[in-house]
Coordinates of C-alpha atoms in Angstrom, one line a residue:
M1 CA 0.2 0.2 0.0
R2 CA 3.1 2.3 1.3
A3 CA 3.7 1.8 -2.5
L4 CA 0.6 2.9 -4.2
R5 CA 0.7 6.1 -2.5
L6 CA 4.1 6.9 -3.0
G7 CA 4.8 6.1 -5.7
T8 CA 7.8 3.5 -6.4
S9 CA 10.2 4.4 -9.4
W10 CA 10.4 1.3 -11.4
G11 CA 6.5 1.3 -11.5
G12 CA 6.2 2.0 -15.3
L13 CA 9.0 -0.8 -15.9
L14 CA 7.5 -3.1 -14.9
S15 CA 4.0 -2.4 -15.8
G16 CA 4.5 -1.4 -19.5
P17 CA 6.6 -3.7 -20.1
L18 CA 3.8 -6.9 -18.1
A19 CA 0.7 -4.9 -19.9
W20 CA 2.3 -5.0 -23.5
A21 CA 3.0 -9.0 -22.8
V22 CA -0.1 -10.4 -21.6
S23 CA -1.7 -8.1 -24.6
T24 CA 0.2 -10.0 -27.0
Q25 CA -0.8 -13.3 -25.6
L26 CA -3.7 -12.0 -25.4
N27 CA -4.4 -10.9 -28.7
Y28 CA -3.6 -14.3 -30.1
A29 CA -5.9 -15.9 -27.8
L30 CA -8.6 -14.3 -28.1
V31 CA -9.1 -14.2 -31.2
P32 CA -10.4 -17.8 -32.9
W33 CA -13.0 -16.3 -29.6
Q34 CA -14.7 -13.9 -30.6
C35 CA -14.8 -14.8 -34.2
N36 CA -17.0 -17.6 -33.3
R37 CA -18.7 -15.7 -31.0
Q38 CA -18.8 -11.7 -32.4
V39 CA -18.1 -10.2 -29.8
P40 CA -15.5 -7.7 -28.9
V41 CA -13.3 -7.5 -26.9
V42 CA -9.8 -8.2 -28.0
L43 CA -10.3 -4.1 -27.7
P44 CA -11.9 -3.5 -24.4
V45 CA -9.2 -5.5 -23.3
A46 CA -6.3 -3.4 -25.2
L47 CA -7.6 -0.9 -23.4
L48 CA -7.8 -1.8 -20.4
L49 CA -3.9 -2.8 -20.9
V50 CA -3.0 0.4 -21.8
L51 CA -4.4 1.9 -18.8
L52 CA -2.1 -1.0 -16.7
S53 CA 0.2 0.3 -18.1
L54 CA -0.2 3.8 -17.6
L55 CA -0.7 4.1 -14.0
G56 CA 2.6 1.9 -13.4
G57 CA 3.9 5.4 -15.5
A58 CA 1.9 6.5 -12.7
L59 CA 3.8 5.7 -9.9
S60 CA 7.0 6.6 -11.2
W61 CA 5.7 9.9 -12.1
R62 CA 4.8 10.5 -8.8
A63 CA 8.1 8.8 -6.7
K64 CA 9.5 10.9 -8.9
Q65 CA 8.0 14.2 -7.4
R66 CA 8.0 12.5 -4.4
G67 CA 12.3 12.3 -5.0
G68 CA 12.5 8.4 -4.8
A69 CA 9.9 6.6 -3.0
A70 CA 12.2 3.8 -3.3
F71 CA 14.9 5.8 -2.0
K72 CA 17.5 3.7 -0.1
P73 CA 20.9 4.6 1.1
E74 CA 23.0 2.7 -1.1
R75 CA 21.0 4.6 -4.0
T76 CA 21.3 8.2 -5.2
R77 CA 18.4 10.4 -6.0
G78 CA 19.8 10.8 -9.3
T79 CA 20.0 7.7 -9.9
E80 CA 15.6 7.2 -8.3
R81 CA 15.0 9.9 -10.5
F82 CA 16.5 8.5 -14.0
V83 CA 15.0 5.1 -12.5
A84 CA 11.3 7.4 -12.1
N85 CA 11.5 8.7 -15.8
L86 CA 12.4 5.7 -17.7
G87 CA 9.7 3.9 -15.8
M88 CA 7.5 7.5 -17.5
L89 CA 9.1 6.8 -20.7
S90 CA 8.8 3.7 -21.0
A91 CA 5.7 2.7 -19.5
L92 CA 3.9 5.7 -22.3
L93 CA 5.6 3.7 -25.5
F94 CA 4.0 0.3 -24.6
A95 CA 1.1 2.1 -23.5
L96 CA 1.0 3.4 -27.1
V97 CA 2.0 0.2 -28.5
I98 CA -0.4 -1.7 -27.9
L99 CA -3.0 0.8 -28.7
M100 CA -1.4 0.5 -32.2
Q101 CA -1.9 -3.3 -31.5
G102 CA -5.2 -2.7 -30.4
S103 CA -6.4 -0.5 -32.8
A104 CA -6.1 -3.1 -35.4
A105 CA -9.7 -5.0 -34.1
L106 CA -10.8 -1.9 -35.4
I107 CA -9.4 -2.0 -39.4
L108 CA -9.5 -6.2 -39.8
D109 CA -11.6 -8.4 -39.3
E110 CA -11.4 -10.7 -36.6
C111 CA -12.3 -13.8 -39.2
L112 CA -9.6 -12.9 -41.6
R113 CA -7.4 -16.1 -42.1

């Protein structure tokens, strides 16, 4: 709970790639199901995972604003700030990638072979 309140510098570094990996796997797994049932689920799942990625970036931003919530004596504040910046940018990058992959559902028919 403390990490959610104060933020954590590595939040975006963890959430972005994790959300992208889940998105990629779900895209492959859900397309046959979506084709059989004609229920669009790929785009809503992609939007949910974009939100997850951006929430990790928000944790990194919060940690940067606080000066590094995960500040440890062996790390300098400069390191925490760098990791927080990298986490924010990584979360944003992966959110855009997930959004682009999910937006293909708007253009392509799920039953194309």
